[in-house]
mmCIF file of C-alpha atoms in Angstrom:
data_model
loop_
_atom_site.group_PDB
_atom_site.id
_atom_site.type_symbol
_atom_site.label_atom_id
_atom_site.label_comp_id
_atom_site.label_asym_id
_atom_site.label_seq_id
_atom_site.Cartn_x
_atom_site.Cartn_y
_atom_site.Cartn_z
ATOM 1 C CA MET A 1 17.686 -24.369 17.585
ATOM 2 C CA SER A 2 18.415 -28.085 17.504
ATOM 3 C CA ASP A 3 22.067 -28.938 18.198
ATOM 4 C CA TYR A 4 21.977 -30.933 14.979
ATOM 5 C CA LEU A 5 21.644 -27.626 13.090
ATOM 6 C CA ASN A 6 23.652 -25.430 15.448
ATOM 7 C CA PHE A 7 26.695 -24.074 13.600
ATOM 8 C CA SER A 8 27.123 -21.133 15.990
ATOM 9 C CA LEU A 9 30.375 -20.739 17.929
ATOM 10 C CA GLU A 10 28.977 -17.952 20.079
ATOM 11 C CA GLY A 11 30.965 -17.520 23.289
ATOM 12 C CA LYS A 12 33.423 -20.335 22.512
ATOM 13 C CA VAL A 13 37.181 -19.832 22.966
ATOM 14 C CA ALA A 14 39.158 -21.027 19.941
ATOM 15 C CA LEU A 15 42.937 -21.490 19.898
ATOM 16 C CA VAL A 16 44.437 -21.742 16.398
ATOM 17 C CA THR A 17 48.170 -22.389 16.269
ATOM 18 C CA GLY A 18 50.235 -20.671 13.579
ATOM 19 C CA ALA A 19 47.313 -18.402 12.671
ATOM 20 C CA SER A 20 49.140 -15.176 11.846
ATOM 21 C CA TYR A 21 48.398 -15.698 8.140
ATOM 22 C CA GLY A 22 47.366 -18.304 5.576
ATOM 23 C CA ILE A 23 45.102 -21.247 6.354
ATOM 24 C CA GLY A 24 45.182 -20.676 10.113
ATOM 25 C CA TYR A 25 44.225 -17.030 9.705
ATOM 26 C CA ALA A 26 41.324 -17.910 7.389
ATOM 27 C CA ILE A 27 39.977 -20.489 9.849
ATOM 28 C CA ALA A 28 40.353 -18.217 12.886
ATOM 29 C CA SER A 29 38.637 -15.357 11.039
ATOM 30 C CA ALA A 30 35.713 -17.619 10.165
ATOM 31 C CA TYR A 31 35.444 -18.694 13.790
ATOM 32 C CA ALA A 32 35.338 -15.043 14.874
ATOM 33 C CA LYS A 33 32.524 -14.363 12.416
ATOM 34 C CA SER A 34 30.670 -17.342 13.896
ATOM 35 C CA GLY A 35 30.914 -15.840 17.391
ATOM 36 C CA ALA A 36 34.089 -17.347 18.856
ATOM 37 C CA LYS A 37 36.748 -15.554 20.869
ATOM 38 C CA ILE A 38 40.034 -15.961 18.989
ATOM 39 C CA VAL A 39 43.436 -16.697 20.470
ATOM 40 C CA PHE A 40 46.393 -17.700 18.328
ATOM 41 C CA CYS A 41 50.087 -18.294 18.640
ATOM 42 C CA ASP A 42 53.169 -18.123 16.484
ATOM 43 C CA ILE A 43 56.838 -18.764 17.045
ATOM 44 C CA LYS A 44 58.053 -15.146 16.752
ATOM 45 C CA GLN A 45 56.769 -11.842 18.084
ATOM 46 C CA GLU A 46 56.977 -10.297 14.608
ATOM 47 C CA PHE A 47 54.565 -12.929 13.280
ATOM 48 C CA VAL A 48 52.187 -12.408 16.200
ATOM 49 C CA ASP A 49 52.278 -8.629 15.663
ATOM 50 C CA LYS A 50 51.577 -9.087 11.953
ATOM 51 C CA GLY A 51 48.643 -11.347 12.764
ATOM 52 C CA LEU A 52 47.222 -8.957 15.343
ATOM 53 C CA ALA A 53 47.367 -6.106 12.824
ATOM 54 C CA SER A 54 45.539 -8.199 10.222
ATOM 55 C CA TYR A 55 42.826 -9.273 12.665
ATOM 56 C CA LYS A 56 42.362 -5.681 13.807
ATOM 57 C CA ALA A 57 42.049 -4.494 10.201
ATOM 58 C CA ASP A 58 39.312 -7.100 9.717
ATOM 59 C CA GLY A 59 37.484 -5.961 12.847
ATOM 60 C CA ILE A 60 38.410 -9.048 14.868
ATOM 61 C CA ASP A 61 39.455 -8.749 18.503
ATOM 62 C CA ALA A 62 42.076 -11.518 18.685
ATOM 63 C CA LYS A 63 44.692 -12.219 21.324
ATOM 64 C CA GLY A 64 48.129 -13.471 20.258
ATOM 65 C CA TYR A 65 50.862 -15.341 22.095
ATOM 66 C CA VAL A 66 54.469 -16.132 21.234
ATOM 67 C CA CYS A 67 54.946 -19.876 21.652
ATOM 68 C CA ASP A 68 57.119 -22.655 20.264
ATOM 69 C CA VAL A 69 54.532 -25.415 20.009
ATOM 70 C CA THR A 70 57.257 -28.078 20.145
ATOM 71 C CA ASN A 71 58.203 -26.901 23.651
ATOM 72 C CA GLU A 72 55.905 -28.582 26.176
ATOM 73 C CA GLU A 73 56.689 -26.153 29.002
ATOM 74 C CA MET A 74 55.958 -23.106 26.811
ATOM 75 C CA VAL A 75 52.713 -24.661 25.598
ATOM 76 C CA GLN A 76 51.541 -25.490 29.129
ATOM 77 C CA ASP A 77 52.337 -21.932 30.247
ATOM 78 C CA MET A 78 50.480 -20.466 27.247
ATOM 79 C CA VAL A 79 47.368 -22.552 27.893
ATOM 80 C CA LYS A 80 47.342 -21.476 31.549
ATOM 81 C CA LYS A 81 47.568 -17.818 30.461
ATOM 82 C CA ILE A 82 44.742 -18.254 27.951
ATOM 83 C CA GLU A 83 42.528 -19.881 30.584
ATOM 84 C CA ALA A 84 43.250 -17.032 33.018
ATOM 85 C CA GLU A 85 42.958 -14.171 30.518
ATOM 86 C CA VAL A 86 40.286 -15.390 28.085
ATOM 87 C CA GLY A 87 38.726 -18.622 29.316
ATOM 88 C CA VAL A 88 38.925 -22.389 28.967
ATOM 89 C CA ILE A 89 39.681 -23.428 25.397
ATOM 90 C CA ASP A 90 36.639 -24.993 23.719
ATOM 91 C CA ILE A 91 38.163 -25.398 20.259
ATOM 92 C CA LEU A 92 41.761 -26.240 19.326
ATOM 93 C CA VAL A 93 43.020 -26.152 15.753
ATOM 94 C CA ASN A 94 46.495 -27.633 15.375
ATOM 95 C CA ASN A 95 47.495 -25.704 12.268
ATOM 96 C CA ALA A 96 51.184 -24.829 12.753
ATOM 97 C CA GLY A 97 53.394 -26.850 10.455
ATOM 98 C CA ILE A 98 56.434 -26.959 8.207
ATOM 99 C CA ILE A 99 57.563 -28.873 5.140
ATOM 100 C CA LYS A 100 61.036 -29.622 3.805
ATOM 101 C CA ARG A 101 61.119 -30.701 0.179
ATOM 102 C CA ILE A 102 64.307 -32.763 0.144
ATOM 103 C CA PRO A 103 64.899 -36.150 -1.511
ATOM 104 C CA MET A 104 64.913 -38.782 1.222
ATOM 105 C CA CYS A 105 68.517 -39.861 0.781
ATOM 106 C CA ASP A 106 69.658 -36.228 0.839
ATOM 107 C CA MET A 107 67.714 -35.420 4.013
ATOM 108 C CA THR A 108 69.541 -35.561 7.322
ATOM 109 C CA ALA A 109 68.044 -37.280 10.331
ATOM 110 C CA ASP A 110 67.934 -33.905 12.095
ATOM 111 C CA GLU A 111 65.918 -32.391 9.233
ATOM 112 C CA PHE A 112 63.538 -35.354 9.358
ATOM 113 C CA ARG A 113 63.168 -34.986 13.134
ATOM 114 C CA GLN A 114 62.435 -31.262 12.828
ATOM 115 C CA VAL A 115 59.475 -31.886 10.525
ATOM 116 C CA ILE A 116 58.163 -34.679 12.752
ATOM 117 C CA ASP A 117 58.592 -32.423 15.802
ATOM 118 C CA VAL A 118 56.541 -29.536 14.368
ATOM 119 C CA ASP A 119 53.944 -31.486 12.393
ATOM 120 C CA LEU A 120 53.297 -34.423 14.746
ATOM 121 C CA ASN A 121 54.834 -33.959 18.184
ATOM 122 C CA ALA A 122 53.496 -30.396 18.528
ATOM 123 C CA PRO A 123 49.828 -31.353 17.942
ATOM 124 C CA PHE A 124 50.275 -34.045 20.608
ATOM 125 C CA ILE A 125 51.803 -31.495 23.015
ATOM 126 C CA VAL A 126 49.101 -28.838 22.458
ATOM 127 C CA ALA A 127 46.219 -31.329 22.562
ATOM 128 C CA LYS A 128 47.631 -32.811 25.774
ATOM 129 C CA ALA A 129 47.676 -29.316 27.297
ATOM 130 C CA VAL A 130 44.038 -28.479 26.507
ATOM 131 C CA ILE A 131 42.306 -31.840 26.997
ATOM 132 C CA PRO A 132 42.199 -31.872 30.839
ATOM 133 C CA SER A 133 40.190 -28.628 30.982
ATOM 134 C CA MET A 134 37.944 -29.836 28.157
ATOM 135 C CA VAL A 135 37.247 -32.980 30.180
ATOM 136 C CA LYS A 136 36.368 -30.891 33.245
ATOM 137 C CA LYS A 137 34.130 -28.603 31.182
ATOM 138 C CA GLY A 138 32.377 -31.562 29.589
ATOM 139 C CA HIS A 139 33.066 -30.843 25.929
ATOM 140 C CA GLY A 140 35.765 -29.929 23.453
ATOM 141 C CA LYS A 141 36.636 -29.845 19.774
ATOM 142 C CA ILE A 142 40.114 -30.611 18.415
ATOM 143 C CA ILE A 143 40.798 -30.169 14.712
ATOM 144 C CA ASN A 144 44.137 -31.276 13.299
ATOM 145 C CA ILE A 145 45.241 -29.885 9.964
ATOM 146 C CA CYS A 146 46.261 -33.037 8.177
ATOM 147 C CA SER A 147 47.106 -33.301 4.479
ATOM 148 C CA MET A 148 46.556 -35.329 1.352
ATOM 149 C CA MET A 149 49.994 -36.635 2.333
ATOM 150 C CA SER A 150 48.154 -38.335 5.202
ATOM 151 C CA GLU A 151 47.046 -40.724 2.433
ATOM 152 C CA LEU A 152 49.471 -40.322 -0.462
ATOM 153 C CA GLY A 153 53.215 -40.238 -0.912
ATOM 154 C CA ARG A 154 55.178 -38.005 -3.246
ATOM 155 C CA GLU A 155 58.834 -37.497 -4.007
ATOM 156 C CA THR A 156 60.839 -35.184 -1.693
ATOM 157 C CA VAL A 157 58.285 -35.119 1.174
ATOM 158 C CA SER A 158 59.123 -38.263 3.168
ATOM 159 C CA ALA A 159 59.217 -36.493 6.544
ATOM 160 C CA TYR A 160 56.067 -34.468 5.878
ATOM 161 C CA ALA A 161 54.119 -37.529 4.696
ATOM 162 C CA ALA A 162 55.309 -39.541 7.693
ATOM 163 C CA ALA A 163 54.259 -36.753 10.066
ATOM 164 C CA LYS A 164 50.868 -36.171 8.464
ATOM 165 C CA GLY A 165 50.161 -39.904 8.320
ATOM 166 C CA GLY A 166 50.971 -40.038 12.021
ATOM 167 C CA LEU A 167 48.739 -37.022 12.664
ATOM 168 C CA LYS A 168 45.837 -38.845 11.028
ATOM 169 C CA MET A 169 46.285 -41.716 13.481
ATOM 170 C CA LEU A 170 46.793 -39.365 16.445
ATOM 171 C CA THR A 171 43.455 -37.811 15.486
ATOM 172 C CA ARG A 172 41.766 -41.192 15.575
ATOM 173 C CA ASN A 173 43.412 -42.131 18.838
ATOM 174 C CA ILE A 174 42.324 -38.920 20.602
ATOM 175 C CA CYS A 175 38.806 -39.749 19.433
ATOM 176 C CA SER A 176 39.152 -43.268 20.817
ATOM 177 C CA GLU A 177 40.568 -42.156 24.154
ATOM 178 C CA TYR A 178 38.411 -39.095 24.899
ATOM 179 C CA GLY A 179 35.196 -39.590 22.941
ATOM 180 C CA ALA A 180 33.415 -40.672 26.135
ATOM 181 C CA ASP A 181 34.333 -37.256 27.613
ATOM 182 C CA ASN A 182 32.375 -35.514 24.829
ATOM 183 C CA ILE A 183 35.545 -34.467 23.020
ATOM 184 C CA GLN A 184 35.468 -34.718 19.250
ATOM 185 C CA CYS A 185 38.809 -34.846 17.442
ATOM 186 C CA ASN A 186 38.762 -34.646 13.655
ATOM 187 C CA GLY A 187 41.120 -33.616 10.889
ATOM 188 C CA ILE A 188 40.966 -31.469 7.780
ATOM 189 C CA GLY A 189 43.109 -32.466 4.823
ATOM 190 C CA PRO A 190 43.545 -29.453 2.528
ATOM 191 C CA GLY A 191 44.232 -29.785 -1.163
ATOM 192 C CA TYR A 192 46.595 -27.424 -2.944
ATOM 193 C CA ILE A 193 45.812 -23.932 -1.703
ATOM 194 C CA ALA A 194 46.558 -20.653 -3.504
ATOM 195 C CA THR A 195 48.590 -18.716 -0.948
ATOM 196 C CA PRO A 196 51.467 -16.220 -1.176
ATOM 197 C CA GLN A 197 53.809 -19.160 -0.495
ATOM 198 C CA THR A 198 52.557 -21.053 -3.564
ATOM 199 C CA ALA A 199 52.345 -17.969 -5.804
ATOM 200 C CA PRO A 200 55.685 -18.676 -7.559
ATOM 201 C CA LEU A 201 54.324 -22.074 -8.601
ATOM 202 C CA ARG A 202 51.367 -20.407 -10.303
ATOM 203 C CA GLU A 203 53.196 -17.639 -12.170
ATOM 204 C CA LYS A 204 53.357 -17.630 -15.944
ATOM 205 C CA GLN A 205 56.710 -18.687 -17.387
ATOM 206 C CA ALA A 206 58.852 -16.429 -19.574
ATOM 207 C CA ASP A 207 57.337 -17.973 -22.710
ATOM 208 C CA GLY A 208 53.791 -17.387 -21.422
ATOM 209 C CA SER A 209 53.168 -21.016 -20.483
ATOM 210 C CA ARG A 210 51.957 -22.198 -17.094
ATOM 211 C CA HIS A 211 54.429 -23.406 -14.498
ATOM 212 C CA PRO A 212 54.839 -27.214 -14.795
ATOM 213 C CA PHE A 213 53.664 -27.713 -11.194
ATOM 214 C CA ASP A 214 50.635 -25.501 -11.858
ATOM 215 C CA GLN A 215 49.780 -27.684 -14.851
ATOM 216 C CA PHE A 216 50.275 -30.812 -12.755
ATOM 217 C CA ILE A 217 47.984 -29.667 -9.921
ATOM 218 C CA CYS A 218 45.208 -28.360 -12.153
ATOM 219 C CA GLY A 219 45.358 -31.517 -14.264
ATOM 220 C CA ARG A 220 45.297 -33.750 -11.194
ATOM 221 C CA THR A 221 42.374 -31.932 -9.536
ATOM 222 C CA PRO A 222 38.850 -32.637 -10.839
ATOM 223 C CA ALA A 223 37.978 -29.033 -9.939
ATOM 224 C CA GLY A 224 40.717 -28.023 -12.388
ATOM 225 C CA ARG A 225 42.098 -25.259 -10.168
ATOM 226 C CA TRP A 226 43.941 -24.366 -7.000
ATOM 227 C CA LEU A 227 41.703 -23.950 -3.956
ATOM 228 C CA GLN A 228 41.294 -20.835 -1.821
ATOM 229 C CA ALA A 229 42.073 -20.863 1.915
ATOM 230 C CA GLU A 230 38.544 -19.577 2.559
ATOM 231 C CA GLU A 231 37.151 -22.806 1.102
ATOM 232 C CA LEU A 232 38.400 -24.607 4.204
ATOM 233 C CA THR A 233 36.384 -22.394 6.532
ATOM 234 C CA GLY A 234 32.960 -24.016 6.105
ATOM 235 C CA PRO A 235 34.274 -27.481 7.007
ATOM 236 C CA ALA A 236 36.313 -25.959 9.855
ATOM 237 C CA VAL A 237 33.265 -24.211 11.341
ATOM 238 C CA PHE A 238 31.203 -27.388 11.015
ATOM 239 C CA LEU A 239 33.812 -29.488 12.852
ATOM 240 C CA ALA A 240 34.069 -26.857 15.611
ATOM 241 C CA SER A 241 30.304 -26.569 16.113
ATOM 242 C CA ASP A 242 27.651 -28.642 17.866
ATOM 243 C CA ALA A 243 26.407 -29.703 14.436
ATOM 244 C CA SER A 244 29.333 -32.175 14.309
ATOM 245 C CA ASN A 245 28.889 -33.697 17.783
ATOM 246 C CA ALA A 246 28.480 -37.190 16.293
ATOM 247 C CA VAL A 247 31.500 -36.803 13.976
ATOM 248 C CA ASN A 248 34.668 -38.106 15.610
ATOM 249 C CA GLY A 249 37.948 -39.535 14.372
ATOM 250 C CA HIS A 250 37.190 -38.429 10.819
ATOM 251 C CA ILE A 251 39.534 -36.784 8.312
ATOM 252 C CA LEU A 252 37.622 -34.438 6.018
ATOM 253 C CA TYR A 253 39.585 -33.909 2.815
ATOM 254 C CA VAL A 254 38.905 -30.545 1.203
ATOM 255 C CA ASP A 255 40.926 -31.188 -1.915
ATOM 256 C CA GLY A 256 38.761 -30.453 -4.944
ATOM 257 C CA GLY A 257 38.483 -34.210 -5.517
ATOM 258 C CA ILE A 258 42.166 -35.158 -5.915
ATOM 259 C CA LEU A 259 41.966 -38.251 -3.695
ATOM 260 C CA ALA A 260 38.989 -39.548 -5.689
ATOM 261 C CA TYR A 261 40.708 -39.139 -9.052
ATOM 262 C CA ILE A 262 43.224 -41.330 -10.851
ATOM 263 C CA GLY A 263 44.091 -38.546 -13.290
ATOM 264 C CA LYS A 264 43.608 -37.913 -16.986
ATOM 265 C CA GLN A 265 44.741 -40.460 -19.514
ATOM 266 C CA PRO A 266 47.895 -39.208 -21.289
#
C-alpha cells in the first residue's frame, strides 16, 4: 500500500497521557484497533487501575504507568521504562489537562500557574523526553490536544486559553525544529464533547427546559449538537499514521464548525 493511503498503526508504540477515560481513552482505543501497542499514564494509581480495567473489558492489552507529567524526572523515568518494557515510542498524544473556570481577577497566580504547568509545561516535558529516541529511530508523531481556546477567548478561562494558545505555538515550533528529522507534530482542537464531566450541563432543568449552557453550545455549533469523543478518533488516527507524513505544524479543529460560525442572529 502507498504510504499516502496507509492509515495502519500496526506495530507502533503509542503513549497517550491521561488516557484512563474520556478523550484520551477514546483515542488510545482507536489506536489499538488500528494495530498500535498502547501505553498510557495518569497521576494516580486508582485512575491507572480504572483505565486498565476498561481497556481489558474492551479487549485491549494496554500498559499503564503512574506519572505526574509536570515532573520532568518522573516523565524521563517513565519513558525509559516504556522503551525497555514495550519499545521506543512512535506516537505521543499529549492529552492530560485541567481547566479552572475562575474569573481572572478572582484567580490566584498559583492557580494560573497550575493550569499552565499541566496544559503547557507538561506537553513540553513529555515531548522533550520522547523526541531523542524518535530522532534516532528516524520518525515520530506528536499530537497535542489543543482547544478552540487556542483561538478564542471566553470568560473565566484565562489560564486555560493562555495555556492552549501556547500549546498551539509549541506544536508549530516542534514542527519547525524537528521536521527535518521526520517528526510530525500536529494538534487536535476538540469542540464541546459529551462526556460524563459535561453531563450536568446537558441535563434538563426542573421546568423541562434545556440547560442554558446546553442551549448556548448547540446554538453556537453549526452541527447543532454536542460532539462524541469517538468523533475525534478518525482525525487522531490520521495524524498518527503515515498518511499524514506531509502534515506538520497543523491544528485540526474537530469542533462541528464552531470556529467557522459567527452564530445565529438574535
